[in-house]
PDB file of C-alpha atoms in Angstrom:
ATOM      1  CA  UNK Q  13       0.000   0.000   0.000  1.00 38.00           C
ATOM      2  CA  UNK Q  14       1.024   3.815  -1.051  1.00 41.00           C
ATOM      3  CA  UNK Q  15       0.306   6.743   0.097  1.00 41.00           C
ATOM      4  CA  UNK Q  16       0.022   8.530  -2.861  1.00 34.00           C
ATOM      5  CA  UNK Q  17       3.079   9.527  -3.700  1.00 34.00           C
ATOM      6  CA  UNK Q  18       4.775   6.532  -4.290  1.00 39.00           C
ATOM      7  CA  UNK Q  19       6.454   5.599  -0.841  1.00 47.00           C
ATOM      8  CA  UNK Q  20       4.912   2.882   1.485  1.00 60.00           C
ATOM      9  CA  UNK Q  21       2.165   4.147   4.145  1.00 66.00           C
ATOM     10  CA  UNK Q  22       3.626   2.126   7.117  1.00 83.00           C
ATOM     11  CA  UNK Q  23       2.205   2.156  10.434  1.00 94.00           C
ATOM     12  CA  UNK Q  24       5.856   2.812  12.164  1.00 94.00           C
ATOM     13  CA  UNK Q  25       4.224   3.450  15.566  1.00 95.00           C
ATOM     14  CA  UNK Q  26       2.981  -0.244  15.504  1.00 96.00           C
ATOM     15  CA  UNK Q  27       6.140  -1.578  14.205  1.00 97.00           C
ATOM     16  CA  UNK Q  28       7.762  -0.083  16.885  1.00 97.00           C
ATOM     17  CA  UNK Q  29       5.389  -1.705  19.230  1.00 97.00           C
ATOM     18  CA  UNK Q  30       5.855  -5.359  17.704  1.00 98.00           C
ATOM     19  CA  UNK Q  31       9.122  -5.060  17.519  1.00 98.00           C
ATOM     20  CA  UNK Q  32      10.086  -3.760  21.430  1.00 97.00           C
ATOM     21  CA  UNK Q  33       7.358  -6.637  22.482  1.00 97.00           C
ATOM     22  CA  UNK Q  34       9.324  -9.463  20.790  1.00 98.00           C
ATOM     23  CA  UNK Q  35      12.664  -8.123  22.042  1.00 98.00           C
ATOM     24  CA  UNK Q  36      11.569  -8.536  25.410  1.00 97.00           C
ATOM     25  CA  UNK Q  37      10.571 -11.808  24.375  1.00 98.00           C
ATOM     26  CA  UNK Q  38      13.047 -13.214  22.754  1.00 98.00           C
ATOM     27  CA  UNK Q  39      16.467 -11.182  24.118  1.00 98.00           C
ATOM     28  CA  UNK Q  40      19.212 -12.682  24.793  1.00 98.00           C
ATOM     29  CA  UNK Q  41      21.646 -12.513  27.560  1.00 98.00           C
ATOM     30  CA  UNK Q  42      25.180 -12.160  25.605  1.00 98.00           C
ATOM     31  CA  UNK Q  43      28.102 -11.372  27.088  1.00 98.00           C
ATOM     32  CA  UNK Q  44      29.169  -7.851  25.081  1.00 98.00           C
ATOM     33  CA  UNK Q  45      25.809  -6.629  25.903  1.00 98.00           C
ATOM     34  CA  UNK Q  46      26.736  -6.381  29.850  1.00 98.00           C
ATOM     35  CA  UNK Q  47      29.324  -3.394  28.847  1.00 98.00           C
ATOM     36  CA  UNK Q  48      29.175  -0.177  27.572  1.00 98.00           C
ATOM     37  CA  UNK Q  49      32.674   0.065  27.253  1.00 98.00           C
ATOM     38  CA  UNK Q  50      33.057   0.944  23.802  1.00 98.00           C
ATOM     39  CA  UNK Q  51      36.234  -0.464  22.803  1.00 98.00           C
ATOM     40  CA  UNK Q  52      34.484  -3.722  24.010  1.00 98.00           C
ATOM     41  CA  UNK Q  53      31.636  -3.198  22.389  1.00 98.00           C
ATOM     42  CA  UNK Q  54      33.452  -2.422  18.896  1.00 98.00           C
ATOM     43  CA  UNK Q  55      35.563  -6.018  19.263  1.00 98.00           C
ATOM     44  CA  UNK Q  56      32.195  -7.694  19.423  1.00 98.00           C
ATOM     45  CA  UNK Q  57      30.773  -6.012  16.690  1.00 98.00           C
ATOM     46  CA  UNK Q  58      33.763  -6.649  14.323  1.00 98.00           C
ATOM     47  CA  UNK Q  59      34.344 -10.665  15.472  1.00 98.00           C
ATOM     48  CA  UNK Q  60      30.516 -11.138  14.899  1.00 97.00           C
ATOM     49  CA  UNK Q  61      30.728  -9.994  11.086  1.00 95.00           C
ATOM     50  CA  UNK Q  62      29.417 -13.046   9.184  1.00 89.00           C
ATOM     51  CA  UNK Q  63      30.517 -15.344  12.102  1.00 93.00           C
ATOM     52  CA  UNK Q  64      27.883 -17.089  14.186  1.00 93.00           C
ATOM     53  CA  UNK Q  65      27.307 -15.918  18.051  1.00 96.00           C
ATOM     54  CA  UNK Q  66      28.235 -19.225  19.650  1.00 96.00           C
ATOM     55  CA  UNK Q  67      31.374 -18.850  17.800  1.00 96.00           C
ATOM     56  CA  UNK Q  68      32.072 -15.504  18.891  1.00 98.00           C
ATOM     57  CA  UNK Q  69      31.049 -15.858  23.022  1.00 98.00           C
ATOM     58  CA  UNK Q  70      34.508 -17.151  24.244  1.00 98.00           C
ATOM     59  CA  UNK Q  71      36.223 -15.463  21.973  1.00 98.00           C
ATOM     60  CA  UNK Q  72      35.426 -12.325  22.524  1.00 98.00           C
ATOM     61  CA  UNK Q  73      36.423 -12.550  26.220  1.00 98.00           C
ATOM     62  CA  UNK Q  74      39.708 -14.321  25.509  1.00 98.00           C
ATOM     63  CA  UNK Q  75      41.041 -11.553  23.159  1.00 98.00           C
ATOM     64  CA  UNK Q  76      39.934  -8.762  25.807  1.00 98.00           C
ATOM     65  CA  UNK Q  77      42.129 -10.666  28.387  1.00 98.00           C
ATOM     66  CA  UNK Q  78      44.654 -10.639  25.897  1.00 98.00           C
ATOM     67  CA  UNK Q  79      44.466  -7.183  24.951  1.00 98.00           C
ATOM     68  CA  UNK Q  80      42.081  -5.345  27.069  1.00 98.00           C
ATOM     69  CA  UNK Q  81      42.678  -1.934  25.811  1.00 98.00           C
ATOM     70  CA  UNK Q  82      42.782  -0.073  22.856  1.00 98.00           C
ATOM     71  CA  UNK Q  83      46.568   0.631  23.684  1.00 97.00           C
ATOM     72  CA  UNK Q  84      46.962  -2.632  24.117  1.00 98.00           C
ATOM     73  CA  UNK Q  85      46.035  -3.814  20.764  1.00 98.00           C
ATOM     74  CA  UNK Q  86      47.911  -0.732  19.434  1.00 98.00           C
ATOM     75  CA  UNK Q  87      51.255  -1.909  21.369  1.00 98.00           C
ATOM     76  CA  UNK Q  88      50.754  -5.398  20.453  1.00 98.00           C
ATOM     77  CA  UNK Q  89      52.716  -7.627  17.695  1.00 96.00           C
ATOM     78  CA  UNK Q  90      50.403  -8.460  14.622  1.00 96.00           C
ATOM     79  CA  UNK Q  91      51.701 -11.409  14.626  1.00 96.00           C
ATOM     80  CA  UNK Q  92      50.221 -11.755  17.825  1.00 97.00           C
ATOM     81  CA  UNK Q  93      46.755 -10.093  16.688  1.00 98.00           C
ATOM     82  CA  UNK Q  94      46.555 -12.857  13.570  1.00 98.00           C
ATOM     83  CA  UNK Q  95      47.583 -15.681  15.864  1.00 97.00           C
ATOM     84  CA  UNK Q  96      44.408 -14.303  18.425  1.00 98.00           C
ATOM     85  CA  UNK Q  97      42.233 -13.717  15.790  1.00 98.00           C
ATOM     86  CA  UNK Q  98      42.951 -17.299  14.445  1.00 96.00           C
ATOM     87  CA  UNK Q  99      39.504 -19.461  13.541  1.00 93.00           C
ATOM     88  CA  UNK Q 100      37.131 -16.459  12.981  1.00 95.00           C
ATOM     89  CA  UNK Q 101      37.698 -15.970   9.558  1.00 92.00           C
ATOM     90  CA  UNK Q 102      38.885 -12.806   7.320  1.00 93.00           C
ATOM     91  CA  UNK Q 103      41.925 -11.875   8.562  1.00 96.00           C
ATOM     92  CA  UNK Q 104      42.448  -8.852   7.539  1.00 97.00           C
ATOM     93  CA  UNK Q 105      39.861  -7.897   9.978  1.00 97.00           C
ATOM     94  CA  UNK Q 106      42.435  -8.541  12.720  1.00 98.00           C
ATOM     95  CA  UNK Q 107      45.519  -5.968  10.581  1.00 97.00           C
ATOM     96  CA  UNK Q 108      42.465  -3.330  10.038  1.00 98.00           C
ATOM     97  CA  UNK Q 109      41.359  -3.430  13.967  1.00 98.00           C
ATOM     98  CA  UNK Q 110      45.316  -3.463  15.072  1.00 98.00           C
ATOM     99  CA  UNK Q 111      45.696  -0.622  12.551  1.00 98.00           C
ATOM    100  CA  UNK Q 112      42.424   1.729  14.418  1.00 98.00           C
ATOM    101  CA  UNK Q 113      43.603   0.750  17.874  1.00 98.00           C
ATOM    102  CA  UNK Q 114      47.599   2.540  17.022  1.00 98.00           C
ATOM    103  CA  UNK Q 115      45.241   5.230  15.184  1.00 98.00           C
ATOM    104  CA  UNK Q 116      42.768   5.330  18.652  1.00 98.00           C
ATOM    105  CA  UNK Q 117      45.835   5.549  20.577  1.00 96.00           C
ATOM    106  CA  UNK Q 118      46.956   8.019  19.025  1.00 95.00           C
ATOM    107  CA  UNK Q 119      43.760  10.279  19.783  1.00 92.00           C
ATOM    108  CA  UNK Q 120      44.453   9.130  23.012  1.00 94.00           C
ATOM    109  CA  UNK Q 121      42.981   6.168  23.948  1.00 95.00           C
ATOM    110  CA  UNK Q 122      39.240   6.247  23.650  1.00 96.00           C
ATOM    111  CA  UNK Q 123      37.157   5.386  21.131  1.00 98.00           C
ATOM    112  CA  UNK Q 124      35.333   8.901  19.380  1.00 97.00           C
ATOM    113  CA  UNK Q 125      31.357   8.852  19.507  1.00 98.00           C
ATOM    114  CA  UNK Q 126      30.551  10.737  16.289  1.00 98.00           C
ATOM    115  CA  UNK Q 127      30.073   8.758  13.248  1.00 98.00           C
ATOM    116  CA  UNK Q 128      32.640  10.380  10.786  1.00 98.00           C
ATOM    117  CA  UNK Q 129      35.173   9.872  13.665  1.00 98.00           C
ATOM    118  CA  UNK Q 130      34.400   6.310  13.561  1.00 98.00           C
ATOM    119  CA  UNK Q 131      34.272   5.639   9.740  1.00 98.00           C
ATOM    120  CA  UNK Q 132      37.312   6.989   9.521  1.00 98.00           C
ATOM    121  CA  UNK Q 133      39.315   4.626  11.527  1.00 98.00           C
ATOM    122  CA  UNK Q 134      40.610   1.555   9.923  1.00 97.00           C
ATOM    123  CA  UNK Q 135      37.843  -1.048   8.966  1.00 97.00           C
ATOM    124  CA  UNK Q 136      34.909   0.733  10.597  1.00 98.00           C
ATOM    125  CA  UNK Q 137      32.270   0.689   8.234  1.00 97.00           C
ATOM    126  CA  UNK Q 138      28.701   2.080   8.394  1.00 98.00           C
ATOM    127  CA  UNK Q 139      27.079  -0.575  10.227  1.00 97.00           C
ATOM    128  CA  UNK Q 140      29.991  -1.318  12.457  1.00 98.00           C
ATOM    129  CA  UNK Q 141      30.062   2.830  13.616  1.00 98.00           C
ATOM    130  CA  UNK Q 142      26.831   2.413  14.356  1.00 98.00           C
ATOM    131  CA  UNK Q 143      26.689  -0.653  16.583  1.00 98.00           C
ATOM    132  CA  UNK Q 144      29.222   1.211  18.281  1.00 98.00           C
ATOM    133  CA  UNK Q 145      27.164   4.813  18.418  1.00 98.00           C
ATOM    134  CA  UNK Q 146      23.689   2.697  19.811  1.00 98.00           C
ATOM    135  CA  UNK Q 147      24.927   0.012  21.992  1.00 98.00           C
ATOM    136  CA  UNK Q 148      28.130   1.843  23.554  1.00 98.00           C
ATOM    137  CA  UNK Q 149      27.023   5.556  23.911  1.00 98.00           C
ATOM    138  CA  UNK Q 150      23.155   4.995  23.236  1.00 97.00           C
ATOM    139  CA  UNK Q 151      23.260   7.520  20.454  1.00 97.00           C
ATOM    140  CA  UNK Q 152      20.551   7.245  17.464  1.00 97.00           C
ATOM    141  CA  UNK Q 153      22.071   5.418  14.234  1.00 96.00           C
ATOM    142  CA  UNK Q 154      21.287   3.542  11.077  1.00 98.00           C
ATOM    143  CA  UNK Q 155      22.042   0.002  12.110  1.00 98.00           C
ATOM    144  CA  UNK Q 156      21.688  -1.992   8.942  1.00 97.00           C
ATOM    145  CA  UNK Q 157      22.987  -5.793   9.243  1.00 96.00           C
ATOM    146  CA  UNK Q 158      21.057  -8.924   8.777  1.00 96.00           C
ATOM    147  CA  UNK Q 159      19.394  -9.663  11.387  1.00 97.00           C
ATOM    148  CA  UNK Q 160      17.587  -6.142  11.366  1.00 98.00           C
ATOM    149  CA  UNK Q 161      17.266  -6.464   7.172  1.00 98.00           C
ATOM    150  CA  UNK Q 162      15.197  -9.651   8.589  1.00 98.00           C
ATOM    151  CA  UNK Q 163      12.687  -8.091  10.490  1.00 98.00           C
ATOM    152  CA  UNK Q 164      12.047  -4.837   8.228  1.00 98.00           C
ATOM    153  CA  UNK Q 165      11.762  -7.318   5.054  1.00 98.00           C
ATOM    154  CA  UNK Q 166       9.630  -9.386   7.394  1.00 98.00           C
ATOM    155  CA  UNK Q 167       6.844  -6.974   8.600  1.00 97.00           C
ATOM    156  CA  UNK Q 168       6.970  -3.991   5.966  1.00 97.00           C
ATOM    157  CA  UNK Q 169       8.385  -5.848   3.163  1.00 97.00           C
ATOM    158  CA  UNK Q 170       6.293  -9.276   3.007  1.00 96.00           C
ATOM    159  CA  UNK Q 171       6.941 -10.886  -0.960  1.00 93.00           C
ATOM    160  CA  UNK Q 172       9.092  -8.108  -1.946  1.00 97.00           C
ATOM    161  CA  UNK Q 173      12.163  -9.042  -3.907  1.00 97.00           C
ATOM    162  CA  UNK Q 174      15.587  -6.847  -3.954  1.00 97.00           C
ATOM    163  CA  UNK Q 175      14.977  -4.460  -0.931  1.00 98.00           C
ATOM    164  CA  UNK Q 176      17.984  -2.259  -0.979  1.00 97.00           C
ATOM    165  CA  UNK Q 177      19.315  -0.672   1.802  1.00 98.00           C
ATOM    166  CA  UNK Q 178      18.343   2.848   0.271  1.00 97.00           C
ATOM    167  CA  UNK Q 179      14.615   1.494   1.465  1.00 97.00           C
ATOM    168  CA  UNK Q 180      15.062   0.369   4.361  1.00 98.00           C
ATOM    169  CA  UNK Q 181      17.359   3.349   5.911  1.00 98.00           C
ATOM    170  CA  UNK Q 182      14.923   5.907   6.490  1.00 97.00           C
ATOM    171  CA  UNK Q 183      12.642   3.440   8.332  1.00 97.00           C
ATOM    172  CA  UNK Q 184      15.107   3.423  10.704  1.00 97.00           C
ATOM    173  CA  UNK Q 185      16.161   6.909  10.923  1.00 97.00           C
ATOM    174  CA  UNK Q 186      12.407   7.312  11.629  1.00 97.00           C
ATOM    175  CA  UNK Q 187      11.647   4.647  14.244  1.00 97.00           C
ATOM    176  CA  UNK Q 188      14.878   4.551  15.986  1.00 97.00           C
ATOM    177  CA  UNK Q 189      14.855   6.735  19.517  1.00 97.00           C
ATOM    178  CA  UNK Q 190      16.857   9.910  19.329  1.00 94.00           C
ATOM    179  CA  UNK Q 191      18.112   9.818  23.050  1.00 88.00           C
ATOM    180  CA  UNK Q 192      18.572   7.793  26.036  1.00 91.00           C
ATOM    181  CA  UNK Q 193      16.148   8.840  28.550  1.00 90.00           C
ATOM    182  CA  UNK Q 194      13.775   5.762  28.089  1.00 89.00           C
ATOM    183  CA  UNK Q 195      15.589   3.031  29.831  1.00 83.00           C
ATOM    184  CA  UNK Q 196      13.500   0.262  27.813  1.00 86.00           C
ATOM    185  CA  UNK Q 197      12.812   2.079  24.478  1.00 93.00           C
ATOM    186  CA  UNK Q 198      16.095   3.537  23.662  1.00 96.00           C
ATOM    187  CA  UNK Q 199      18.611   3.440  21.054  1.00 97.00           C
ATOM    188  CA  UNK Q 200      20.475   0.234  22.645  1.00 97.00           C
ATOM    189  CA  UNK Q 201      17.070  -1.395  23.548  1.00 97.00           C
ATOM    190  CA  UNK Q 202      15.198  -0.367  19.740  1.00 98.00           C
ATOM    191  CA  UNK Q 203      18.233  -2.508  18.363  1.00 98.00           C
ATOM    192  CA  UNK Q 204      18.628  -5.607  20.931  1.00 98.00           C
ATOM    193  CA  UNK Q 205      14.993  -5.802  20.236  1.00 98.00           C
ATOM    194  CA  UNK Q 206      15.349  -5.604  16.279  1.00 98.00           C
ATOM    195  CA  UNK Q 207      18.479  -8.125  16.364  1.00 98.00           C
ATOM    196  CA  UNK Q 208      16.699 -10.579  18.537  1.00 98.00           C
ATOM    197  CA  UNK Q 209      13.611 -10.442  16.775  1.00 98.00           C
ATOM    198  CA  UNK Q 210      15.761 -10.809  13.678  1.00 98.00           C
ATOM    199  CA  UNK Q 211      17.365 -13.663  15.059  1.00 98.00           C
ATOM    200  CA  UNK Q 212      14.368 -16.178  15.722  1.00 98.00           C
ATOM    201  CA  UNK Q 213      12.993 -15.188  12.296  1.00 98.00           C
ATOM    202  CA  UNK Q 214      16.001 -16.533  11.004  1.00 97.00           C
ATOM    203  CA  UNK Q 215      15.815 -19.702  12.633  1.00 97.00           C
ATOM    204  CA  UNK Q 216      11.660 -20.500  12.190  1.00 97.00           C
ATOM    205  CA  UNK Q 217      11.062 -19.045   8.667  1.00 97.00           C
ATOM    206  CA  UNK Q 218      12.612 -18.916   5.386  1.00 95.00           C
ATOM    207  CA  UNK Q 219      15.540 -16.041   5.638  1.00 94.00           C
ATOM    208  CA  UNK Q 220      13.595 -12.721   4.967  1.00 97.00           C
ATOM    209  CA  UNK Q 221      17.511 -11.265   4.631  1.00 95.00           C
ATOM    210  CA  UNK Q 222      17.908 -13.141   1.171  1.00 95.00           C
ATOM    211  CA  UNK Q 223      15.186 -10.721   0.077  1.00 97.00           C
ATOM    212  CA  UNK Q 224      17.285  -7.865   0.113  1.00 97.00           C
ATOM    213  CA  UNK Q 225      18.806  -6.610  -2.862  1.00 96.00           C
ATOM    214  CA  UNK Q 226      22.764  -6.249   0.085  1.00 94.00           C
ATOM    215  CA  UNK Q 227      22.376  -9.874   0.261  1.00 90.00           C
ATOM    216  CA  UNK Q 228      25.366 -12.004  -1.183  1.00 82.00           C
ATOM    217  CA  UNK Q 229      25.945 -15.652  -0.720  1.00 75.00           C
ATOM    218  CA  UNK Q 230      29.043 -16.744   1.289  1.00 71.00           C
ATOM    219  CA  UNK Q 231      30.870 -18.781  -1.575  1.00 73.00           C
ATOM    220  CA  UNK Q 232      32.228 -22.094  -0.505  1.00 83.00           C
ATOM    221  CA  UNK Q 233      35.610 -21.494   1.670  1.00 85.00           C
ATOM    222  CA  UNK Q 234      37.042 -25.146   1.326  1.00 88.00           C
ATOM    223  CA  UNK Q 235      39.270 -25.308  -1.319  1.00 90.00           C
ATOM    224  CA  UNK Q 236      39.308 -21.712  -2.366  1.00 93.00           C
ATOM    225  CA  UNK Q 237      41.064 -19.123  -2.499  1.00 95.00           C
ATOM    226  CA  UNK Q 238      40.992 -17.534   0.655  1.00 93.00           C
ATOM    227  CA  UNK Q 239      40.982 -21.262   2.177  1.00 95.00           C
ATOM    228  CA  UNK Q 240      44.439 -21.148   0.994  1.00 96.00           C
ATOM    229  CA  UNK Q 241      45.540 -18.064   1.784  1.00 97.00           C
ATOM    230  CA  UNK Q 242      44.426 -18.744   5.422  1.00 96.00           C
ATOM    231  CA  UNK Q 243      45.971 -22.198   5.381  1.00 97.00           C
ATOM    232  CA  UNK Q 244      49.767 -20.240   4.300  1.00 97.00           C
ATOM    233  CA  UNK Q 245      49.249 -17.871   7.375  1.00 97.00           C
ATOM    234  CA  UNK Q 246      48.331 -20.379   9.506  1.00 96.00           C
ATOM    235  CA  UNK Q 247      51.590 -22.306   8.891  1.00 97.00           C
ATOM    236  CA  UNK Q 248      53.766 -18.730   9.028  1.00 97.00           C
ATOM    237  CA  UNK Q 249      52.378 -18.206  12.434  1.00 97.00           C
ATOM    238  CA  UNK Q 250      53.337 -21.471  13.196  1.00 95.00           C
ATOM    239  CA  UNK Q 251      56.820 -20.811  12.654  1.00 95.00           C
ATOM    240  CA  UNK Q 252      56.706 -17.467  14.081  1.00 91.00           C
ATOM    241  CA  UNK Q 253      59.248 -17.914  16.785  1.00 86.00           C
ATOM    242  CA  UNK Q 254      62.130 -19.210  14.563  1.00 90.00           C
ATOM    243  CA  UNK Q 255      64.961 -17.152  14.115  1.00 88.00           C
ATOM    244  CA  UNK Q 256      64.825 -15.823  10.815  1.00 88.00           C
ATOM    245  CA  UNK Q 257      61.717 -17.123   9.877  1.00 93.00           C
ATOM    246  CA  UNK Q 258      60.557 -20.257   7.522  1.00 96.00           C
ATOM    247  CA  UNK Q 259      61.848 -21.266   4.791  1.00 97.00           C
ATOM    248  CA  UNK Q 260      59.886 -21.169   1.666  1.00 97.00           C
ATOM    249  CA  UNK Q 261      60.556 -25.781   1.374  1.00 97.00           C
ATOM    250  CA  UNK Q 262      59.118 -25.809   4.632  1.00 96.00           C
ATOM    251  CA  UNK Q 263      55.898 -23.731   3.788  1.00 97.00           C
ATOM    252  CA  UNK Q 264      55.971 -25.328   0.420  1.00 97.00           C
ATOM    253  CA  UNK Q 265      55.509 -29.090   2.200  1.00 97.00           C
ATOM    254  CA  UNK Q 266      53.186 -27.826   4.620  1.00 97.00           C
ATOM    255  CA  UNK Q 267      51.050 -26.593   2.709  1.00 96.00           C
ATOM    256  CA  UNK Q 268      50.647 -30.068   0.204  1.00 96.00           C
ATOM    257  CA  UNK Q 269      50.393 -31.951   3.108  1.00 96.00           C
ATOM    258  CA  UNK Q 270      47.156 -29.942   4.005  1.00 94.00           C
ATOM    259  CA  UNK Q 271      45.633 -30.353   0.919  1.00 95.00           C
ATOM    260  CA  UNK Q 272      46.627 -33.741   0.112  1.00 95.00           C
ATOM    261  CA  UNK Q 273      45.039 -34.585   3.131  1.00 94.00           C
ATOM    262  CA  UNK Q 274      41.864 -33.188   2.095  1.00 94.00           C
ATOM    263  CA  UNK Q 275      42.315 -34.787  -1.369  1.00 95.00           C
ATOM    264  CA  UNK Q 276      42.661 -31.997  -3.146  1.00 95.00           C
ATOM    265  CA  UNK Q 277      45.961 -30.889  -5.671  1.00 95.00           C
ATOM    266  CA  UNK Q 278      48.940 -29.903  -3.837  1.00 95.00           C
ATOM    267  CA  UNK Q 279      49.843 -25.918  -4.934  1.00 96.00           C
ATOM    268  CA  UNK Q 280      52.879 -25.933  -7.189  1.00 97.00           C
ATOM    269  CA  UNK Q 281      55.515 -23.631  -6.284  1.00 97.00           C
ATOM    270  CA  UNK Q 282      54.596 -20.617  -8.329  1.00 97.00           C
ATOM    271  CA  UNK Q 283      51.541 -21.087  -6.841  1.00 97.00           C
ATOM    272  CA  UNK Q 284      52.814 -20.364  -3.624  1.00 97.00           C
ATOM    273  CA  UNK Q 285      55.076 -18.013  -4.163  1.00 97.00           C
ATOM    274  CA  UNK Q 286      52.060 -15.946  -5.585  1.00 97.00           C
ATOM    275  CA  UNK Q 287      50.398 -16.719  -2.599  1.00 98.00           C
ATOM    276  CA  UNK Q 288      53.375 -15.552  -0.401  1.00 97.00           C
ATOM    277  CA  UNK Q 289      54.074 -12.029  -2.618  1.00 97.00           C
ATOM    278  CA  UNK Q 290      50.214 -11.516  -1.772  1.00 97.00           C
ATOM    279  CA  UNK Q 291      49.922 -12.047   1.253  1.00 98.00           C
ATOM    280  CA  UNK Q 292      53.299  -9.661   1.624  1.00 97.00           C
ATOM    281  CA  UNK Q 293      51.793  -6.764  -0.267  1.00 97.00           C
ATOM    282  CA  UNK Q 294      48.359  -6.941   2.213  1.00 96.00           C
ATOM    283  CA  UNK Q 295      51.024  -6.576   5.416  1.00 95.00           C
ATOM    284  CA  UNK Q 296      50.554 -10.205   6.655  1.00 96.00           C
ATOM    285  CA  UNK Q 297      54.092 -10.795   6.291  1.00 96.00           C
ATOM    286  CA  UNK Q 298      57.449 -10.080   5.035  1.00 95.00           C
ATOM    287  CA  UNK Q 299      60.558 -11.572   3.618  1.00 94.00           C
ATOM    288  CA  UNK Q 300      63.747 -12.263   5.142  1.00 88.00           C
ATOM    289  CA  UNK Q 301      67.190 -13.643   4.026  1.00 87.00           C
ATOM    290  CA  UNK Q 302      65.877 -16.913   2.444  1.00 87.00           C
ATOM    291  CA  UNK Q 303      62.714 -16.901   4.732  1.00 95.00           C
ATOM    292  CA  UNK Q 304      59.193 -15.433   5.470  1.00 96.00           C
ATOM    293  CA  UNK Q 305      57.931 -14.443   8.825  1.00 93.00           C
ATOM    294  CA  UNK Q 306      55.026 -12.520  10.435  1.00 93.00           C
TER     295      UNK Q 306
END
């Protein structure tokens, strides 16, 4: 339905309703959502890019005992950051958040509330500045990820194909609260409530997301490309305490026995050496005298 002119005539004021009712429903008691700490909060929001909660709870906590603090991060190793970050996938997530920590540092320390300031750290996207805006400071934002692409394809959406994002924004410009003094109708709340909700939709219908014209399929990671590039820096971190580094035979033989193992055609050397020169252009690591290291 229209109102005229083109645009939907949605009842946002009983959205809003549904919505907060179901997050008090269905929310759920996850570990980063017992901080406002925002540094905390933005580790969370990076590690649970494309990677599953249960994956993430454990995780999380382990790197914040590991590096606690933005300075932290910014005075650590990467080779220590990769080796942490290790089993969640997209690794240069872990180089872009070690790169805005030393740029956070040098601000001096905390993390900036304003959403230019955010964006323009290393990595920090759109969706991640705003996670970081609503459920740190409790500042209004335009949270668009997939759980929340679920619910607004879900209830305003229903049959539509190829939503985009340019849709969807406004509604939640317009529905999310523009301050804190509501304890349970806030910015934080309005977006625990949309993610939950988002969540269970997920899991008892087909995937409203796959409606919208930002969703991509996750090609297969087994055997591809990035399998393989993950695979070589696994085996350089391996090695990362050697003197000098590893030897290119050494990575060259670990690396066939991996994929022989899962019956797939050792690299040839070119192969790997491509592999190595890429991986050395990105910042993952670096040659030596007759050896690679991290």
């Amino acid at each position: 339905m229209t109102d005229g002119t083109g645009e939907k005539d949605l009842d946002l004021a009983a959205f809003r309703a549904l919505v907060l009712g179901r997050g008090r429903e269905l929310y759920r008691d996850l570990p980063w959502r017992r901080t406002r700490d925002p540094y905390e909060i933005w580790i969370s929001e990076v590690m649970l890019q494309q990677t599953q909660t249960s994956r993430v709870d454990g995780r999380w906590q382990r790197w914040l005992e590991r590096f606690p603090t933005p300075a932290a991060l910014a005075a650590a190793a990467p080779a220590d950051v990769l080796d942490e970050w290790q089993g969640l996938g997209y690794n240069r997530r872990a180089l872009a958040l070690h790169r805005a920590a030393q740029a956070v540092a040098a601000l001096g320390g905390e993390l900036p509330s304003e959403t230019a300031a955010l964006e323009a750290l290393p990595g920090v996207g759109p969706a991640t500045a705003a996670g970081i805006r609503a459920f740190a400071f409790d500042l209004p934002s335009v949270y668009l990820e997939t759980n929340v692409r679920a619910v607004l394809l879900h209830e305003l959406f229903p049959g539509e194909e190829r939503v985009s994002d340019r849709a969807l924004a406004p509604i939640l410009r317009a529905t999310c609260p523009t301050d804190a003094s509501d304890a349970a109708d806030d910015p934080r709340t309005w977006y625990y409530a949309l993610l939950d909700y988002g969540a269970y939709l997920k899991r008892t219908v087909p995937n409203p997301s796959r409606r919208s014209a930002a969703h991509a399929r996750q090609s297969r990671f087994e055997g591809s490309h990035r399998q393989k590039r993950a695979e070589l820096l696994r085996v350089l971190l391996a090695h990362r305490g050697e003197p000098g580094g590893v030897g290119f035979d050494a990575i060259f033989k670990e690396l066939a026995s991996t994929e022989e193992k899962a019956g797939r055609r050792p690299l040839s050397a070119p192969e790997v050496e491509a592999l190595l020169d890429e991986l050395s252009r990105e910042g993952f690591c670096r040659p030596g005298d007759g050896a690679w290291q991290v």
